[in-house]
Amino acid sequence: MGTFQLADLIDDRPDEGIFRVNRAIFTDADVFAAEQRAIFEQGWVFLGMESQAAGPHDFFTTTIGRAPVLVQRDGEGVLRAFINSCPHKGARVAQVRQGNARLHVCPYHSWSFDSAGRNRAIKWKNAGCYTPAFDSEDHGLAPLPRFGNYRGFLFGSLAPGELSLADYLGEAAKLLDLVADQSEDGLELVPGQVTFTFAANWKLQLENCSDAYHFTSAHPSYISVLERRQQEMSADVVASVWENSDYWKEEAQGVAGGSFSFDHGHVLNWGIFGITPAIPLYEQAGALGTRLGEGKRDWMFNMRNLTIFPNLQIAENASSQLRVIRPIGPGMTEMRTWCIAPKGESAAARRQRIRQYEDFFNPTGMATPDDTVSYENCQAGFAGTVQPWLQGHGRGMTATQPGGNRFGDRIDLKPAHNVLADSRLSDETLLQNYYRAWAARMAPELAA
Ligand code: FES
Ligand SMILES: [Fe+2]
């Protein structure tokens, strides 16, 4: 590639207290192409939830990097993942986001494939005068080189590799457990999904999920609605943390939350909410404590923004959102978002979850538009390259500790680093974790 060396893009000198990011990582077309190869088309990428293909012959479509992907359950119930491209001339065989099909008939020349990806028919084959060499080829859909399922979260990779999905997720898998274990019946996506694009780089979405610093600046209208509602709420809802949780009452001691950084670029930032009726899980608080222990239950009630690098985010606060990030170009990103929920919650809890979801998370809600406008505002600002290095990624550096802390110990969490914070620290060390994983993956591409 040649235009940039890694040191031109990420200035990482921890011993000198310096961590800087060059604007070019958000705008440069060659950097973007290298990201597609090194990050999206080499390693593990989130595909979707197992519940999106729950029954025989159910399927959904997605992408890994630039490649279209078909995730399909066959007639025997086996879940498989393929490149969604016909071996004949390459057309996508499945055209819709989600469906049920025993057979996919390619729209171009009608080659057909069963739900296990096997070729079942080639139109007018006997009249086709093919050679024996053609007959000896496998005409099925190409399976993904790697496909993994962690507790209903499906991941795939376009390249073979040494790193198992379990090793890739590492300790961050325990944070997926906090989502998956909220019901004994598992998780589901609430019907209805939203897809939208913003005219900015995908890494701005990555950052924003982990950015507590912007909340009071970018979301004033949402905050004023929250304040107004709080005045109208009953006292037991408002009391939440300190009245309803012995643990946090004893242990918080000025800590409002914090962050964890994990190997391979995964991060969590979290805040204490306490066992409060403001959260739809409240009706299950007792049962969850009995089934999973109070430590794990209490963590389910914390505000948690989780990123599984590079494209999965799960945000749990007043409601719960699953986001899939799809980079389209240096300055264009597609988001697919769902409300994710424990199966079997009461109608009242589900109603509360959906109403609170609409408030905050929907692109028509009171927060998401503030964020996407900010991304586009940054992208426009990146064109000013007189000072190419962005500042402030070192926020929280002197508060960073290696390993875990007493709060994470309650769920046996062993992160690479952690920060404990008051309500204003809002550390950006999580962003460093993204960019270190990014740099490790990009280094061979940039050197080539
Ligand atoms: S491209 Fe699929 S049948 Fe020709
Ligand atoms: Fe935001």
Coordinates of C-alpha atoms and ligand atoms in Angstrom, one line a residue:
M1 CA 0.0 0.0 0.0
G2 CA 2.8 2.3 0.9
T3 CA 1.1 5.6 1.7
F4 CA 1.1 5.2 5.4
Q5 CA 3.2 3.3 7.9
L6 CA 1.4 2.2 11.1
A7 CA 3.4 4.8 13.1
D8 CA 1.8 7.5 10.9
L9 CA -1.6 6.4 11.9
I10 CA -1.5 5.3 15.6
D11 CA 1.0 7.0 17.9
D12 CA 1.2 4.7 20.9
R13 CA 3.9 5.5 23.4
P14 CA 2.6 4.4 26.8
D15 CA 5.9 5.1 28.6
E16 CA 5.6 8.7 27.6
G17 CA 1.9 8.9 28.3
I18 CA 1.1 9.4 24.7
F19 CA -1.7 7.8 22.6
R20 CA -2.8 9.6 19.5
V21 CA -4.9 8.7 16.4
N22 CA -4.4 10.2 13.0
R23 CA -7.6 11.5 11.2
A24 CA -6.5 9.5 8.1
I25 CA -7.7 6.2 9.6
F26 CA -11.3 7.5 9.2
T27 CA -11.0 8.9 5.6
D28 CA -8.3 7.2 3.6
A29 CA -9.5 4.8 0.9
D30 CA -6.3 2.6 1.1
V31 CA -6.6 2.3 4.9
F32 CA -10.3 1.3 4.4
A33 CA -9.4 -1.4 1.9
A34 CA -6.7 -2.7 4.2
E35 CA -9.2 -2.8 7.1
Q36 CA -11.6 -4.9 4.9
R37 CA -8.8 -7.4 4.2
A38 CA -7.1 -7.5 7.6
I39 CA -10.0 -7.1 10.0
F40 CA -13.2 -8.1 8.4
E41 CA -12.0 -10.7 5.9
Q42 CA -9.5 -12.5 8.1
G43 CA -10.8 -12.8 11.6
W44 CA -14.0 -13.7 13.4
V45 CA -17.0 -11.4 12.6
F46 CA -20.4 -11.5 14.2
L47 CA -23.1 -12.8 11.8
G48 CA -26.4 -12.8 13.8
M49 CA -28.4 -14.7 16.4
E50 CA -29.2 -18.4 16.2
S51 CA -32.8 -17.4 16.9
Q52 CA -32.9 -15.7 13.5
A53 CA -32.9 -19.2 12.0
A54 CA -34.7 -21.1 14.7
G55 CA -36.6 -23.8 12.7
P56 CA -35.8 -26.2 9.9
H57 CA -35.0 -24.5 6.6
D58 CA -35.0 -21.0 8.2
F59 CA -32.3 -18.7 7.0
F60 CA -31.0 -15.1 7.2
T61 CA -28.5 -13.2 5.1
T62 CA -25.7 -10.9 6.1
T63 CA -22.1 -9.9 5.1
I64 CA -18.6 -10.4 6.2
G65 CA -16.5 -7.6 4.9
R66 CA -17.5 -7.3 1.2
A67 CA -18.8 -10.9 1.0
P68 CA -22.5 -11.8 1.1
V69 CA -23.2 -14.6 3.6
L70 CA -26.2 -17.0 4.0
V71 CA -26.8 -18.6 7.4
Q72 CA -29.2 -21.5 7.0
R73 CA -30.6 -24.3 9.1
D74 CA -31.1 -27.5 7.2
G75 CA -33.9 -30.1 7.4
E76 CA -32.1 -32.0 10.1
G77 CA -31.7 -28.9 12.3
V78 CA -28.0 -28.3 11.6
L79 CA -27.0 -24.7 11.3
R80 CA -24.6 -23.8 8.5
A81 CA -23.1 -20.7 6.9
F82 CA -22.2 -20.2 3.2
I83 CA -21.0 -17.6 0.9
N84 CA -24.2 -16.4 -0.6
S85 CA -23.0 -16.6 -4.2
C86 CA -23.9 -19.1 -6.9
P87 CA -21.0 -21.2 -8.2
H88 CA -22.3 -20.7 -11.7
K89 CA -21.9 -17.0 -12.4
G90 CA -21.8 -15.7 -8.9
A91 CA -25.3 -14.2 -8.4
R92 CA -26.6 -14.1 -4.8
V93 CA -28.9 -17.1 -4.4
A94 CA -30.8 -15.7 -1.4
Q95 CA -32.2 -12.3 -2.0
V96 CA -34.0 -11.4 1.2
R97 CA -32.9 -10.6 4.7
Q98 CA -34.6 -13.6 6.4
G99 CA -36.9 -16.4 5.3
N100 CA -37.6 -20.1 5.1
A101 CA -36.5 -22.2 2.1
R102 CA -36.1 -25.9 1.4
L103 CA -34.6 -24.9 -1.9
H104 CA -32.9 -21.7 -3.1
V105 CA -33.3 -21.3 -6.8
C106 CA -30.8 -18.9 -8.3
P107 CA -32.6 -16.1 -10.0
Y108 CA -30.2 -15.9 -12.9
H109 CA -30.2 -19.4 -14.6
S110 CA -32.1 -21.5 -12.0
W111 CA -29.4 -23.6 -10.5
S112 CA -30.9 -24.8 -7.2
F113 CA -29.5 -25.5 -3.7
D114 CA -31.0 -27.3 -0.8
S115 CA -31.0 -26.0 2.8
A116 CA -27.7 -27.9 3.4
G117 CA -26.1 -25.9 0.6
R118 CA -26.0 -28.9 -1.8
N119 CA -26.6 -28.4 -5.5
R120 CA -29.8 -30.2 -6.4
A121 CA -30.3 -29.2 -10.0
I122 CA -28.6 -27.6 -12.9
K123 CA -31.2 -26.5 -15.4
W124 CA -31.2 -28.5 -18.7
K125 CA -28.0 -30.3 -17.5
N126 CA -28.4 -33.3 -19.8
A127 CA -28.8 -31.1 -22.8
G128 CA -25.8 -29.0 -21.7
C129 CA -22.9 -31.0 -23.2
Y130 CA -20.7 -30.5 -20.2
T131 CA -17.4 -32.3 -19.8
P132 CA -16.6 -35.0 -17.3
A133 CA -14.3 -32.5 -15.6
F134 CA -17.4 -30.3 -14.9
D135 CA -19.3 -33.3 -13.5
S136 CA -16.5 -34.1 -11.1
E137 CA -16.7 -30.6 -9.5
D138 CA -18.8 -29.9 -6.3
H139 CA -21.5 -27.5 -7.4
G140 CA -22.7 -26.7 -3.9
L141 CA -22.5 -23.4 -2.1
A142 CA -19.1 -22.7 -0.5
P143 CA -19.2 -23.1 3.3
L144 CA -17.5 -20.4 5.4
P145 CA -14.0 -21.6 6.3
R146 CA -14.9 -21.0 10.0
F147 CA -18.4 -20.8 11.6
G148 CA -19.0 -20.7 15.4
N149 CA -21.9 -20.5 17.8
Y150 CA -21.4 -19.1 21.3
R151 CA -24.6 -19.4 23.2
G152 CA -26.7 -18.4 20.2
F153 CA -24.3 -15.6 19.0
L154 CA -23.1 -16.7 15.6
F155 CA -19.7 -15.8 14.2
G156 CA -17.9 -16.6 10.9
S157 CA -14.7 -16.0 9.2
L158 CA -13.7 -15.9 5.5
A159 CA -10.3 -17.3 6.3
P160 CA -9.0 -20.4 8.1
G161 CA -7.1 -19.6 11.2
E162 CA -5.6 -20.9 14.4
L163 CA -7.6 -18.8 16.8
S164 CA -10.8 -20.6 18.0
L165 CA -13.9 -18.6 18.6
A166 CA -13.7 -19.4 22.3
D167 CA -10.1 -18.0 22.4
Y168 CA -11.1 -15.0 20.3
L169 CA -13.9 -14.1 22.7
G170 CA -11.8 -15.0 25.8
E171 CA -13.0 -13.4 29.0
A172 CA -15.4 -11.2 27.1
A173 CA -17.6 -14.3 26.7
K174 CA -18.6 -13.8 30.3
L175 CA -20.3 -10.6 29.3
L176 CA -22.3 -12.4 26.6
D177 CA -23.3 -14.8 29.4
L178 CA -24.8 -11.9 31.3
V179 CA -27.1 -11.3 28.3
A180 CA -27.8 -15.0 27.5
D181 CA -28.5 -16.0 31.1
Q182 CA -31.3 -13.5 31.7
S183 CA -33.8 -16.2 30.8
E184 CA -33.4 -20.0 31.1
D185 CA -35.0 -20.1 27.6
G186 CA -32.4 -17.9 26.1
L187 CA -32.6 -14.8 24.0
E188 CA -34.7 -13.5 21.2
L189 CA -34.7 -10.5 18.9
V190 CA -38.0 -8.6 19.3
P191 CA -39.8 -8.6 15.9
G192 CA -38.9 -5.6 13.8
Q193 CA -35.4 -4.5 12.9
V194 CA -34.1 -1.2 11.8
T195 CA -31.4 -0.6 9.2
F196 CA -29.9 2.9 8.7
T197 CA -26.8 4.4 7.3
F198 CA -24.7 7.4 8.4
A199 CA -22.2 9.3 6.3
A200 CA -19.2 8.6 8.5
N201 CA -16.5 6.0 9.3
W202 CA -17.5 2.7 11.1
K203 CA -15.0 3.3 13.9
L204 CA -17.0 6.3 15.1
Q205 CA -19.8 3.9 16.0
L206 CA -17.2 1.7 17.7
E207 CA -16.0 4.6 19.7
N208 CA -19.3 6.1 20.6
C209 CA -20.7 3.0 22.3
S210 CA -17.7 3.2 24.7
D211 CA -17.8 6.9 25.1
A212 CA -19.4 8.0 28.3
Y213 CA -17.9 11.5 27.9
H214 CA -20.4 12.6 25.2
F215 CA -23.6 11.8 27.0
T216 CA -24.3 15.0 28.8
S217 CA -23.1 17.1 25.9
A218 CA -24.8 15.3 22.9
H219 CA -28.1 14.2 24.5
P220 CA -29.6 17.2 26.3
S221 CA -33.1 16.6 25.1
Y222 CA -33.1 13.0 26.2
I223 CA -31.7 14.0 29.6
S224 CA -34.4 16.7 30.1
V225 CA -37.1 14.1 29.3
L226 CA -35.5 11.7 31.8
E227 CA -35.5 14.4 34.5
R228 CA -39.1 15.3 33.8
R229 CA -40.1 11.7 34.1
Q230 CA -38.2 11.1 37.2
Q231 CA -40.2 13.9 38.9
E232 CA -43.4 12.0 37.9
M233 CA -42.1 8.6 39.0
S234 CA -43.0 6.8 42.3
A235 CA -40.4 7.0 45.0
D236 CA -39.5 3.3 44.8
V237 CA -38.5 3.7 41.2
V238 CA -36.3 6.7 41.9
A239 CA -34.7 5.2 45.0
S240 CA -33.3 2.3 43.0
V241 CA -29.6 1.8 43.8
W242 CA -29.2 2.6 47.4
E243 CA -32.5 1.4 48.7
N244 CA -32.6 -1.9 46.8
S245 CA -29.1 -3.1 46.8
D246 CA -27.2 -3.9 49.9
Y247 CA -24.1 -4.8 47.9
W248 CA -23.8 -1.4 46.1
K249 CA -24.7 0.5 49.2
E250 CA -21.8 -1.0 51.0
E251 CA -19.2 -1.3 48.2
A252 CA -19.6 1.5 45.7
Q253 CA -17.8 4.1 47.8
G254 CA -17.7 6.8 45.2
V255 CA -17.4 4.5 42.2
A256 CA -20.1 5.1 39.6
G257 CA -18.9 2.5 37.1
G258 CA -15.9 1.9 35.0
S259 CA -14.5 0.0 32.1
F260 CA -12.8 -3.2 31.2
S261 CA -10.5 -3.9 28.2
F262 CA -9.9 -7.4 26.9
D263 CA -7.6 -9.1 24.4
H264 CA -8.5 -8.8 20.7
G265 CA -10.1 -5.4 21.1
H266 CA -13.3 -6.2 23.1
V267 CA -14.4 -3.7 25.7
L268 CA -17.1 -2.9 28.2
N269 CA -18.0 0.3 29.9
W270 CA -20.5 0.0 32.8
G271 CA -22.3 2.0 35.4
I272 CA -24.2 1.2 38.5
F273 CA -28.0 1.3 38.2
G274 CA -28.9 -1.0 41.0
I275 CA -32.0 -3.3 41.3
T276 CA -34.5 -0.9 40.0
P277 CA -38.0 -1.1 38.5
A278 CA -36.8 1.3 35.9
I279 CA -35.3 -1.8 34.2
P280 CA -37.6 -4.4 32.6
L281 CA -35.6 -7.2 34.2
Y282 CA -36.9 -6.1 37.6
E283 CA -39.7 -8.6 37.8
Q284 CA -37.0 -11.4 37.6
A285 CA -34.6 -9.9 40.2
G286 CA -35.4 -12.4 42.9
A287 CA -35.5 -15.4 40.6
L288 CA -32.2 -14.5 38.9
G289 CA -30.5 -14.0 42.3
T290 CA -31.6 -17.5 43.3
R291 CA -30.7 -19.2 40.0
L292 CA -27.4 -17.4 39.2
G293 CA -26.2 -15.9 42.5
E294 CA -26.4 -12.2 43.6
G295 CA -23.1 -11.2 41.9
K296 CA -24.2 -12.2 38.5
R297 CA -27.7 -10.9 39.0
D298 CA -26.4 -7.5 40.2
W299 CA -24.2 -7.3 37.1
M300 CA -27.3 -7.8 34.8
F301 CA -28.8 -4.7 36.4
N302 CA -25.7 -2.6 35.6
M303 CA -25.6 -0.3 32.6
R304 CA -23.4 -2.2 30.2
N305 CA -22.1 -1.2 26.8
L306 CA -20.2 -4.2 25.3
T307 CA -18.3 -4.3 22.0
I308 CA -17.1 -7.6 20.5
F309 CA -14.6 -6.3 18.0
P310 CA -15.0 -5.5 15.2
N311 CA -18.8 -5.4 14.5
L312 CA -21.0 -6.4 17.4
Q313 CA -22.3 -4.1 20.1
I314 CA -24.8 -4.8 22.9
A315 CA -26.0 -1.9 24.9
E316 CA -28.0 -2.5 28.0
N317 CA -29.5 0.3 30.0
A318 CA -33.1 1.3 30.3
S319 CA -33.6 -1.2 27.4
S320 CA -31.4 -3.5 25.4
Q321 CA -30.0 -3.2 21.9
L322 CA -28.0 -5.4 19.6
R323 CA -26.1 -3.6 16.8
V324 CA -24.2 -4.9 13.9
I325 CA -21.8 -2.5 12.2
R326 CA -21.2 -2.8 8.5
P327 CA -18.5 -0.6 6.9
I328 CA -19.5 0.4 3.3
G329 CA -16.8 2.9 2.5
P330 CA -14.4 5.2 4.5
G331 CA -17.3 7.7 4.9
M332 CA -20.3 5.4 4.9
T333 CA -21.6 2.8 7.4
E334 CA -24.7 0.7 7.6
M335 CA -26.2 -0.2 11.0
R336 CA -28.6 -3.1 11.6
T337 CA -30.2 -2.9 15.0
W338 CA -32.6 -4.9 17.1
C339 CA -34.2 -4.9 20.5
I340 CA -32.8 -8.0 22.1
A341 CA -34.7 -9.6 25.0
P342 CA -34.9 -12.6 27.3
K343 CA -37.5 -15.1 26.1
G344 CA -40.5 -15.5 28.2
E345 CA -40.6 -12.1 30.0
S346 CA -44.0 -10.8 31.0
A347 CA -46.1 -8.7 28.6
A348 CA -45.6 -5.7 31.0
A349 CA -41.8 -6.1 31.0
R350 CA -41.7 -6.5 27.2
R351 CA -43.9 -3.4 26.8
Q352 CA -41.6 -1.4 29.1
R353 CA -38.5 -2.7 27.2
I354 CA -40.0 -1.7 23.8
R355 CA -41.2 1.7 24.9
Q356 CA -37.8 2.5 26.5
Y357 CA -36.1 1.2 23.4
E358 CA -38.0 3.5 21.2
D359 CA -37.1 6.5 23.4
F360 CA -33.4 6.0 23.3
F361 CA -32.3 3.6 20.6
N362 CA -34.5 4.0 17.6
P363 CA -33.2 6.3 14.8
T364 CA -36.5 8.1 15.4
G365 CA -35.7 8.2 19.2
M366 CA -34.2 10.9 21.3
A367 CA -30.5 9.7 21.4
T368 CA -29.4 7.9 18.2
P369 CA -29.9 10.9 15.9
D370 CA -27.7 13.0 18.2
D371 CA -25.0 10.3 17.9
T372 CA -25.2 9.8 14.1
V373 CA -25.2 13.6 13.5
S374 CA -22.0 13.8 15.7
Y375 CA -20.4 11.1 13.6
E376 CA -21.1 12.9 10.4
N377 CA -19.9 16.1 12.0
C378 CA -16.6 14.5 12.9
Q379 CA -16.3 13.0 9.4
A380 CA -16.7 16.5 7.9
G381 CA -14.2 17.8 10.4
F382 CA -11.6 15.2 9.5
A383 CA -11.0 16.9 6.1
G384 CA -9.1 19.6 8.1
T385 CA -5.7 17.9 8.3
V386 CA -3.5 20.8 9.3
Q387 CA -3.3 19.1 12.7
P388 CA -3.7 15.5 11.7
W389 CA -3.5 14.0 15.2
L390 CA -6.7 13.9 17.3
Q391 CA -6.3 14.6 21.0
G392 CA -7.7 13.2 24.3
H393 CA -7.5 9.5 23.7
G394 CA -5.4 9.4 26.9
R395 CA -8.3 10.3 29.1
G396 CA -8.2 7.8 32.0
M397 CA -4.6 6.6 31.4
T398 CA -3.4 7.4 34.9
A399 CA -6.4 5.6 36.3
T400 CA -5.8 2.4 34.4
Q401 CA -4.9 -0.7 36.3
P402 CA -3.8 -4.1 34.9
G403 CA -6.2 -7.0 35.4
G404 CA -9.5 -6.9 37.1
N405 CA -11.1 -5.4 40.2
R406 CA -13.4 -6.3 43.1
F407 CA -16.5 -5.6 41.1
G408 CA -15.5 -7.8 38.1
D409 CA -14.4 -10.5 40.6
R410 CA -18.1 -11.1 41.4
I411 CA -18.5 -12.7 37.9
D412 CA -14.9 -14.0 37.9
L413 CA -13.9 -11.5 35.2
K414 CA -10.3 -11.3 34.3
P415 CA -9.8 -8.4 31.8
A416 CA -6.5 -7.2 30.5
H417 CA -7.1 -3.7 32.1
N418 CA -9.7 -1.9 34.1
V419 CA -10.6 1.6 35.1
L420 CA -12.8 2.5 38.1
A421 CA -14.5 5.8 37.7
D422 CA -16.6 8.4 39.4
S423 CA -19.4 9.9 37.3
R424 CA -17.1 12.3 35.4
L425 CA -14.0 10.3 34.6
S426 CA -15.4 8.9 31.3
D427 CA -12.1 7.3 30.3
E428 CA -11.1 6.8 26.7
T429 CA -8.7 4.0 27.4
L430 CA -11.3 1.6 25.8
L431 CA -10.6 3.4 22.6
Q432 CA -7.0 2.6 22.9
N433 CA -7.9 -1.0 23.2
Y434 CA -9.8 -0.8 19.9
Y435 CA -6.9 0.9 18.2
R436 CA -4.3 -1.5 19.6
A437 CA -6.3 -4.5 18.3
W438 CA -6.7 -2.6 15.0
A439 CA -3.0 -1.8 14.8
A440 CA -2.0 -5.4 15.5
R441 CA -4.3 -6.6 12.7
M442 CA -3.3 -3.8 10.3
A443 CA 0.4 -4.0 10.7
P444 CA 1.1 -6.8 8.2
E445 CA -1.2 -5.1 5.6
L446 CA 0.5 -1.7 6.0
A447 CA 3.9 -3.2 5.8
A448 CA 3.1 -5.1 2.6
Ligands
FES1 S1 -25.6 -17.4 -11.7 FE1 -26.7 -18.8 -10.5 S2 -27.6 -20.1 -12.0 FE2 -26.4 -18.7 -13.1
FE2 FE -24.8 8.7 22.5

